[in-house]
XYZ file of C-alpha atoms in Angstrom:
610
model
C 109.331 3.817 -1.265
C 112.871 5.576 -0.111
C 114.656 2.608 -2.032
C 112.425 2.658 -4.645
C 112.936 6.608 -4.972
C 117.189 5.635 -4.023
C 117.106 3.906 -7.421
C 115.593 5.888 -9.722
C 117.935 8.503 -8.887
C 120.735 6.678 -9.378
C 123.114 7.706 -12.599
C 124.563 3.898 -12.448
C 120.528 2.251 -12.777
C 120.004 1.062 -16.015
C 117.292 2.790 -17.722
C 115.610 0.020 -17.266
C 115.594 -0.279 -13.160
C 114.802 3.543 -13.442
C 111.801 3.105 -15.989
C 110.483 0.530 -13.359
C 110.944 2.273 -10.497
C 109.106 4.894 -11.848
C 105.909 2.559 -12.955
C 105.723 1.533 -9.232
C 105.429 4.657 -8.093
C 103.072 5.425 -10.294
C 100.797 2.208 -8.824
C 101.010 3.675 -5.711
C 100.506 6.929 -5.831
C 96.841 5.487 -7.643
C 96.226 4.511 -3.548
C 94.400 6.587 -0.963
C 94.943 10.479 -0.479
C 97.474 9.117 2.619
C 99.775 6.972 0.090
C 100.496 10.630 -1.834
C 101.288 12.310 1.232
C 103.276 9.507 2.422
C 105.409 9.670 -1.469
C 104.920 14.162 -1.142
C 107.097 13.866 1.943
C 109.770 11.742 0.550
C 110.187 14.957 -2.389
C 109.104 12.398 -4.804
C 108.272 15.282 -6.743
C 111.796 16.706 -6.931
C 112.906 13.300 -8.261
C 110.799 13.245 -10.828
C 111.531 16.448 -12.353
C 115.271 15.878 -12.366
C 114.139 12.046 -14.425
C 112.293 14.642 -17.218
C 115.935 15.727 -17.922
C 117.147 11.802 -18.964
C 117.216 10.937 -22.907
C 115.540 8.442 -22.397
C 111.505 9.127 -24.033
C 110.248 5.435 -22.644
C 111.562 6.576 -18.362
C 110.200 10.183 -19.194
C 107.357 8.697 -20.244
C 106.685 6.771 -17.441
C 107.871 9.630 -14.905
C 105.134 12.260 -16.123
C 102.537 9.278 -15.657
C 103.747 9.314 -12.168
C 103.687 13.310 -11.960
C 100.520 13.167 -13.316
C 99.249 10.827 -10.628
C 100.457 12.695 -8.007
C 99.147 16.192 -9.653
C 95.822 14.989 -9.789
C 95.357 14.607 -6.583
C 93.900 16.760 -4.332
C 96.015 16.597 -1.352
C 99.445 17.683 -3.466
C 100.101 21.447 -3.867
C 100.082 22.480 -7.203
C 103.164 24.749 -6.017
C 105.060 22.492 -6.513
C 105.670 22.811 -9.939
C 105.987 25.645 -10.267
C 109.043 26.204 -7.619
C 111.615 26.281 -10.453
C 110.952 28.491 -13.436
C 112.613 26.490 -15.945
C 110.360 23.147 -15.073
C 107.546 24.550 -17.322
C 109.621 25.264 -20.541
C 111.003 21.807 -20.514
C 107.811 20.713 -19.853
C 106.407 22.078 -22.953
C 109.187 21.247 -24.702
C 108.542 17.974 -24.305
C 105.377 18.706 -26.129
C 106.430 16.932 -29.308
C 108.674 14.636 -28.273
C 104.861 11.799 -28.262
C 101.115 11.594 -28.018
C 101.813 10.307 -24.203
C 103.954 13.273 -22.900
C 100.877 15.241 -24.532
C 98.456 13.539 -22.716
C 100.475 13.500 -19.453
C 101.874 17.092 -19.343
C 97.793 18.723 -21.202
C 96.680 17.134 -17.734
C 99.775 18.170 -15.187
C 98.293 21.617 -16.522
C 95.013 21.242 -16.404
C 95.505 20.185 -12.794
C 98.597 22.938 -11.194
C 95.759 25.457 -12.652
C 93.390 24.830 -10.816
C 90.729 27.158 -8.789
C 90.720 26.498 -5.576
C 87.844 27.683 -3.607
C 89.070 27.898 -0.411
C 92.411 29.914 -2.126
C 92.180 33.556 -2.826
C 91.411 32.964 -7.570
C 93.999 35.670 -7.873
C 96.212 32.085 -6.876
C 94.629 30.888 -10.566
C 95.695 33.552 -11.909
C 98.716 33.938 -11.524
C 99.266 30.011 -12.459
C 97.373 30.490 -15.229
C 99.734 33.599 -16.764
C 102.355 31.172 -15.269
C 101.191 29.067 -18.254
C 100.419 31.961 -20.441
C 104.191 33.108 -20.418
C 105.335 29.994 -21.424
C 102.878 29.584 -24.372
C 100.654 27.472 -23.725
C 98.469 28.688 -26.025
C 100.536 28.164 -29.236
C 102.129 24.998 -27.346
C 98.573 23.517 -26.637
C 96.131 24.447 -29.680
C 97.454 22.302 -32.300
C 96.568 18.898 -30.331
C 92.787 19.767 -30.668
C 93.311 18.169 -33.579
C 95.412 14.939 -32.786
C 94.444 11.732 -34.181
C 94.462 10.803 -30.073
C 91.159 11.674 -28.824
C 92.749 11.216 -24.937
C 94.860 13.654 -25.667
C 92.464 16.287 -27.724
C 90.735 15.813 -24.515
C 93.054 16.939 -22.437
C 93.970 19.497 -24.173
C 90.656 20.544 -24.621
C 90.676 19.926 -20.671
C 93.958 22.445 -20.532
C 91.914 25.735 -22.500
C 89.092 25.499 -20.059
C 90.684 26.048 -16.672
C 93.775 28.184 -18.846
C 90.544 30.394 -19.873
C 88.287 30.297 -16.373
C 87.819 33.843 -15.547
C 91.215 35.033 -17.184
C 89.948 38.162 -19.566
C 93.749 37.563 -20.641
C 93.879 34.545 -22.331
C 89.971 34.344 -23.434
C 90.976 36.889 -25.674
C 94.163 35.400 -26.934
C 92.310 32.074 -27.404
C 89.397 33.952 -29.918
C 91.975 34.779 -32.426
C 94.447 32.042 -32.945
C 93.651 29.087 -35.174
C 94.598 25.500 -35.684
C 94.891 24.355 -39.815
C 93.184 27.529 -41.212
C 90.457 27.404 -38.299
C 89.672 29.540 -35.175
C 89.259 27.792 -31.840
C 86.018 29.144 -31.251
C 85.200 27.538 -34.703
C 87.158 23.913 -33.435
C 84.713 24.228 -29.904
C 81.846 24.582 -31.348
C 82.450 21.014 -33.734
C 83.297 19.128 -30.192
C 79.972 20.716 -28.822
C 78.101 18.537 -31.161
C 75.399 14.780 -30.146
C 77.401 12.922 -31.791
C 80.594 14.007 -29.646
C 81.660 11.858 -26.463
C 79.965 13.931 -23.232
C 82.899 14.970 -21.736
C 83.893 16.354 -24.652
C 81.101 18.287 -25.315
C 80.773 20.115 -21.559
C 83.598 21.060 -21.991
C 84.134 22.553 -24.712
C 81.122 24.492 -23.227
C 82.889 25.478 -19.972
C 85.664 26.988 -22.679
C 83.142 29.207 -24.370
C 81.345 30.088 -21.811
C 84.658 31.084 -20.485
C 85.488 32.963 -23.194
C 82.246 34.453 -23.123
C 82.235 35.660 -19.810
C 85.826 37.218 -20.321
C 84.621 39.216 -22.629
C 86.063 37.847 -25.641
C 82.717 36.266 -26.845
C 79.795 37.998 -27.598
C 76.608 37.091 -25.534
C 74.212 36.776 -28.619
C 77.443 34.795 -30.950
C 75.284 32.355 -32.268
C 78.042 30.121 -31.159
C 76.758 30.551 -27.709
C 73.361 30.659 -28.202
C 72.515 28.563 -31.268
C 75.151 25.881 -29.263
C 77.011 26.149 -26.624
C 73.415 27.620 -24.401
C 71.452 24.613 -25.604
C 74.871 22.264 -25.435
C 74.933 23.197 -21.151
C 70.539 23.005 -21.235
C 70.777 19.102 -23.102
C 73.124 18.265 -19.748
C 70.589 19.196 -17.076
C 68.605 16.106 -18.570
C 67.220 13.418 -16.507
C 69.172 10.975 -19.261
C 72.789 12.034 -17.714
C 75.149 11.248 -15.026
C 74.566 13.092 -11.652
C 77.781 14.478 -11.957
C 77.117 15.398 -15.575
C 73.831 17.048 -14.674
C 75.612 18.920 -12.363
C 78.604 20.379 -14.211
C 76.845 21.036 -16.663
C 73.996 23.404 -14.837
C 76.672 25.214 -12.913
C 77.751 25.822 -16.011
C 75.094 27.162 -17.019
C 74.234 29.369 -13.580
C 77.187 31.146 -14.227
C 77.192 31.248 -18.551
C 73.760 33.260 -17.814
C 74.367 34.860 -15.017
C 74.636 38.808 -15.882
C 73.090 38.338 -18.992
C 68.859 39.192 -19.448
C 69.092 37.479 -22.534
C 70.260 34.083 -22.310
C 68.674 33.946 -18.975
C 64.765 34.273 -20.535
C 66.232 31.818 -24.086
C 67.979 29.379 -21.522
C 64.052 29.337 -19.463
C 62.636 28.825 -22.361
C 64.950 25.617 -23.044
C 64.051 22.056 -22.853
C 61.312 23.477 -19.742
C 65.014 23.914 -17.644
C 63.234 25.232 -15.106
C 60.719 21.709 -14.803
C 63.934 20.322 -15.479
C 65.553 21.299 -12.541
C 63.084 19.931 -9.718
C 63.976 16.686 -10.230
C 67.369 17.695 -8.814
C 65.859 17.578 -5.845
C 64.501 13.794 -5.874
C 67.965 11.992 -4.683
C 68.811 9.945 -3.263
C 65.788 8.278 -4.577
C 63.616 5.421 -2.128
C 65.431 2.502 -3.066
C 63.420 -0.831 -3.507
C 65.401 -4.357 -4.212
C 69.398 -4.985 -2.020
C 70.866 -4.529 -5.322
C 70.130 -0.490 -5.800
C 72.962 0.045 -2.840
C 75.237 1.032 -5.017
C 72.790 3.190 -6.357
C 71.501 4.908 -3.088
C 75.818 5.396 -1.730
C 76.406 7.051 -5.087
C 73.343 9.110 -5.207
C 73.913 10.153 -1.775
C 77.759 11.436 -2.610
C 75.890 13.290 -6.070
C 72.338 14.442 -3.535
C 74.038 16.946 -2.199
C 76.157 18.652 -4.878
C 72.475 18.214 -7.232
C 70.511 20.595 -4.995
C 73.503 23.599 -5.013
C 73.616 23.765 -8.715
C 70.911 23.644 -8.725
C 70.254 26.440 -6.633
C 72.773 28.076 -8.502
C 71.049 28.138 -11.626
C 68.089 28.804 -10.476
C 69.642 31.793 -8.780
C 70.450 32.967 -12.130
C 67.606 32.044 -14.089
C 65.645 34.512 -11.936
C 68.285 37.725 -11.504
C 66.947 39.553 -13.938
C 63.651 38.577 -15.079
C 60.632 38.978 -12.894
C 58.498 36.040 -15.199
C 61.126 33.937 -14.521
C 61.357 34.548 -11.321
C 57.146 33.384 -10.795
C 57.566 30.492 -12.431
C 60.426 29.411 -10.409
C 59.053 29.955 -6.542
C 55.353 28.123 -8.466
C 57.823 24.843 -9.301
C 57.212 22.226 -6.945
C 57.903 22.406 -3.608
C 60.496 25.241 -4.232
C 60.022 27.502 -1.466
C 59.939 24.431 0.941
C 63.218 23.204 -0.384
C 64.788 27.109 -0.473
C 63.835 27.158 3.132
C 65.036 22.997 3.642
C 68.740 24.362 2.068
C 68.975 27.296 4.615
C 69.637 24.654 7.032
C 72.088 21.497 5.142
C 75.119 20.676 6.853
C 76.923 21.017 3.749
C 77.903 24.651 4.080
C 78.304 25.149 -0.560
C 74.161 23.512 0.009
C 73.483 26.070 2.239
C 75.394 29.025 0.390
C 73.720 27.889 -2.711
C 70.432 27.917 -1.361
C 71.013 31.967 -0.035
C 71.626 33.079 -3.581
C 69.269 31.638 -4.890
C 66.596 33.158 -1.976
C 68.524 36.642 -2.984
C 67.740 36.254 -6.489
C 63.891 35.617 -5.506
C 64.437 38.324 -2.696
C 63.994 41.256 -5.827
C 60.801 40.993 -6.660
C 58.625 42.716 -4.948
C 55.627 41.023 -5.954
C 57.154 36.758 -3.947
C 57.952 39.451 -0.819
C 54.846 40.323 -0.395
C 53.446 36.629 -1.019
C 55.168 33.688 -1.377
C 58.058 35.192 0.835
C 55.538 35.800 3.410
C 53.418 32.517 3.582
C 57.093 30.275 4.393
C 58.252 32.460 7.050
C 61.541 32.910 4.780
C 62.731 35.186 7.450
C 63.404 32.684 9.985
C 65.522 30.322 8.701
C 67.361 32.933 7.345
C 67.867 34.983 10.122
C 69.559 31.709 11.678
C 72.029 31.267 9.084
C 72.839 34.774 9.502
C 74.949 33.472 14.038
C 77.484 32.712 12.892
C 78.368 31.527 8.978
C 81.518 32.225 7.180
C 81.185 35.327 5.528
C 80.514 34.399 2.377
C 77.230 33.279 3.379
C 77.041 36.692 6.088
C 77.300 38.681 2.158
C 74.348 36.864 0.625
C 72.474 36.597 3.449
C 72.776 39.844 4.416
C 72.106 41.347 1.322
C 68.698 39.496 1.528
C 68.213 40.150 4.151
C 68.161 44.101 2.942
C 64.995 42.817 0.621
C 63.374 41.600 2.542
C 63.431 44.701 5.118
C 61.882 47.256 2.625
C 58.958 49.189 3.398
C 56.823 46.973 1.352
C 57.588 44.380 2.365
C 55.313 42.014 5.009
C 58.202 40.334 6.359
C 59.621 43.367 8.244
C 58.167 43.506 12.042
C 59.049 40.075 13.007
C 62.667 40.570 11.913
C 63.443 43.153 13.963
C 61.045 41.613 16.519
C 63.938 39.139 16.338
C 66.841 41.270 17.173
C 68.153 42.658 13.954
C 68.862 45.461 14.884
C 71.800 44.370 17.062
C 72.404 41.694 14.850
C 73.274 43.980 11.783
C 74.683 46.829 14.449
C 77.275 44.744 14.317
C 77.706 43.907 10.749
C 78.484 47.567 9.491
C 81.411 46.808 12.342
C 82.828 44.279 9.830
C 86.119 44.065 8.451
C 85.003 43.096 4.808
C 83.463 45.857 2.967
C 80.614 43.945 1.862
C 78.843 43.168 5.031
C 79.593 46.744 5.778
C 77.961 48.160 3.278
C 74.954 45.216 3.767
C 74.324 45.744 7.272
C 74.086 50.234 6.788
C 72.329 49.569 3.919
C 69.602 46.909 5.905
C 69.877 49.697 8.568
C 68.803 51.776 6.173
C 65.938 50.335 5.197
C 64.580 49.326 8.227
C 64.485 53.080 9.368
C 61.828 54.372 6.465
C 58.895 55.245 7.221
C 59.692 53.374 10.593
C 58.166 54.186 14.039
C 60.137 56.748 16.229
C 60.470 53.238 18.397
C 62.915 51.815 15.808
C 64.410 54.512 14.738
C 65.516 54.864 18.816
C 66.967 51.861 18.751
C 68.744 51.856 15.180
C 70.946 54.966 16.809
C 70.763 53.814 20.737
C 72.435 49.964 18.463
C 74.954 51.949 16.109
C 75.797 54.566 18.773
C 77.577 57.358 18.091
C 81.204 56.773 17.866
C 80.188 54.197 15.512
C 78.192 56.111 13.110
C 81.137 58.442 12.937
C 83.016 55.610 12.369
C 80.420 54.962 9.424
C 80.596 58.119 8.055
C 84.765 59.079 7.829
C 84.754 55.281 5.637
C 86.994 54.968 2.827
C 84.772 53.315 0.812
C 82.218 55.579 -0.364
C 79.086 52.722 -0.412
C 79.317 53.250 3.152
C 79.258 57.075 3.260
C 75.902 57.484 1.165
C 74.530 54.523 2.230
C 75.345 55.253 6.234
C 74.119 58.947 5.639
C 70.828 57.675 3.308
C 70.262 56.168 7.005
C 70.312 59.497 8.975
C 67.844 60.770 6.324
C 65.866 57.586 6.578
C 66.214 58.353 10.521
C 65.517 62.540 10.082
C 61.610 62.422 8.971
C 58.862 63.173 9.404
C 58.114 65.818 12.189
C 58.236 64.770 15.524
C 60.704 62.124 14.685
C 63.053 64.893 13.959
C 62.741 66.551 16.837
C 62.636 64.478 18.632
C 66.266 62.731 17.350
C 68.142 65.569 16.722
C 67.092 66.650 21.024
C 69.181 63.797 22.157
C 71.309 63.534 19.476
C 71.157 67.193 17.070
C 74.980 67.593 18.139
C 76.729 64.932 17.296
C 74.729 65.530 13.912
C 75.500 68.850 13.157
C 78.919 67.667 13.363
C 79.357 64.995 11.259
C 76.990 67.636 8.367
C 80.122 69.954 8.869
C 82.353 67.247 9.037
C 81.129 66.099 5.535
C 80.405 69.746 4.191
C 83.936 70.260 4.154
C 85.861 67.259 2.832
C 86.835 66.239 -0.562
C 83.635 64.361 -0.914
C 81.892 64.140 -4.465
C 78.629 66.128 -5.626
C 76.044 63.135 -4.432
C 77.412 62.231 -1.071
C 77.737 66.441 -0.260
C 73.871 66.650 -2.133
C 72.823 63.600 0.291
C 73.976 65.273 3.190
C 72.194 68.567 2.245
C 69.179 66.763 1.614
C 69.942 66.522 6.047
C 69.949 69.857 6.705
C 67.458 70.040 4.547
C 64.927 67.565 6.976
C 66.626 68.997 10.416
C 65.616 72.346 8.762
C 61.361 71.101 8.398
C 61.557 69.797 12.795
C 60.318 71.792 14.878
C 62.622 72.615 17.392
C 65.684 71.001 14.894
C 66.010 74.079 13.519
C 66.630 76.521 15.804
C 69.600 74.087 15.496
C 70.895 75.798 12.305
C 69.979 78.775 12.757
C 72.218 79.598 15.891
C 74.542 77.193 14.291
C 76.285 80.799 11.166
C 79.018 78.124 10.375
C 76.290 75.929 8.778
C 74.121 78.720 7.364
C 77.567 80.146 5.764
C 77.346 76.887 4.556
C 73.903 76.367 2.546
C 74.815 79.563 1.306
C 77.859 79.588 -0.377
C 76.283 75.938 -1.841
C 72.887 77.949 -3.614
C 76.105 79.688 -5.642
C 78.056 76.562 -6.156
C 78.633 75.220 -9.619
C 76.199 72.356 -9.731
C 72.745 72.109 -10.120
C 72.404 69.468 -7.549
C 73.807 71.412 -5.535
C 72.114 74.466 -5.709
C 68.684 72.509 -5.296
C 69.216 71.008 -2.661
C 70.281 74.179 -0.290
C 67.471 75.592 -1.319
C 64.975 73.117 -0.167
C 67.249 73.426 3.459
C 66.348 77.296 2.982
C 62.688 77.192 2.058
C 62.010 74.835 5.088
C 63.319 77.955 7.119
C 61.621 80.144 6.368
C 58.106 79.364 5.528
C 55.146 82.037 7.381
C 53.174 80.294 9.356
C 55.607 78.560 11.844
C 56.665 79.753 14.778
C 59.774 82.484 14.527
C 59.787 82.417 10.626
C 59.994 86.317 10.742
C 63.552 86.611 12.724
C 64.392 83.743 11.292
C 63.217 85.765 7.764
C 65.389 89.109 8.567
C 68.491 87.266 9.216
C 69.015 85.047 6.094
C 68.234 88.185 3.940
C 71.009 90.297 6.510
C 73.081 87.351 5.314
C 72.309 87.971 1.685
C 70.310 85.040 0.556
C 67.832 87.479 -1.174
C 70.234 88.811 -3.707
C 71.784 85.229 -3.939
C 67.176 84.110 -4.970
C 67.107 87.226 -7.596
C 70.492 86.101 -9.480
C 69.324 82.162 -9.279
C 65.394 83.340 -10.636
C 67.555 84.913 -13.861
C 68.695 80.893 -13.869
C 68.812 78.719 -16.995
C 67.970 75.794 -15.523
C 63.771 75.839 -15.425
C 64.298 74.149 -12.353
C 66.304 76.276 -10.281
C 64.273 79.369 -11.134
C 61.176 78.049 -10.811
C 62.284 77.279 -7.020
């Protein structure tokens, strides 16, 4: 290799020799990943990029073909294409030289713009932006009508990665026309049934990305009548396994956030039943001739399951009837439960996503989820899983812990409180929110022992930590938890007798801080709950600072806060409760009655009433 690279770079070598060297290196690059690694270690990429400056077209093509082969390999870092800023503009200029330079350069671009799932999406956006700023869209668009199928195909693939999750590129593509025809129309033509499958799939991906980025409306005929049916077709039994995987994943992405598209997909070509077939690989092998097929099936089996789970998750994201249909599909719950314990992390994640989507249904939480004890494998998934699985799994747990879900009891017995309390300490914001949200659901109408366990598990320090969290979601859910803990009199009195001082401190802290209306309203509702306690009341009555704050909020400009403050007052003054006279006198002396008189003249009927 070193010798070949040396000859390739020698200015004194003849062009024929240098071309042959590039060809041989390209053949070596087609070997194993280790081959590619050793070529990279010998700095083959800078040598080939240097070669592109030669005037000789045949040599340029040989260098591009070799670069293409190297960049296709998963071991090659995409960044190697972007280290020198002049490379991209030089490649753009070479696009016009021949159909081979067009094919190879588009292929290089689409492989150097991949969203690597391990790296943050920002990485791809950065590559997309560099290519976009170098005029990729304008330079590649006209290749979509090239006479060469390979060039058309590579140009199409290039657009599908450039537009993925990129509104800037997508918005530009909508308005580009080639020979008087807009790109979306060209993509729709490439979707037609008489076109090769890879072309149909790739143009469906382009239109999907443009739709998700908001460049094409979800009710546009090119999505509803062309893209969606094309992707459903790709899921059918007569497609190759890899096409079925890609079709289902793309369709899942297309319909993920739009309920109308979800409804439409669910009634197209019996899609829900068709997907059940994705779980039947590898099929049983009869003859020895099927060994090759078995190997192929095995390789794709987990990809198929992952794709089916993803698509089921998108289909069931919003519509109750669709969820019911999915769950009634043969052995569906068993398949999800099995998916939760698969060795492949991608399948586990997709299965959890699917479960999460179905767990939004109150009906299903009470029936199928109960019959299959879904919470058991779910709790297992939550033990030391990577963050992306934890986020979805803990969201699902939130739903399973709703007060009407029969799974609530067994989940508690399996150590959920400890697990959720530890999530609230996570660096990851979504995990903090889910941890505290699940505890809030758990505390709703719970018995006193559970509430005490939650408070013990969280610790006062952690509670204060959460109440001073910079994220308003965490703060709101923590206040929701406090509100649920402080409900029903005996509980309020019990909790305030053990944690009263700290809770009052927290309430003061929030009412004094710079917080939005919702946060302050929740906090005043917590005070109203405390005021409802028998002994807990005294913590408010003996705290002049808090009383002044309640008075202040009664005259606030926001009616919600005024109402919440009045709730506090009304809970403090019930005539039939012991000590009510003293409390009323104290509040009268503070001028509360005068404020009430003023409020009874209010134009707001709710305030007036109260």
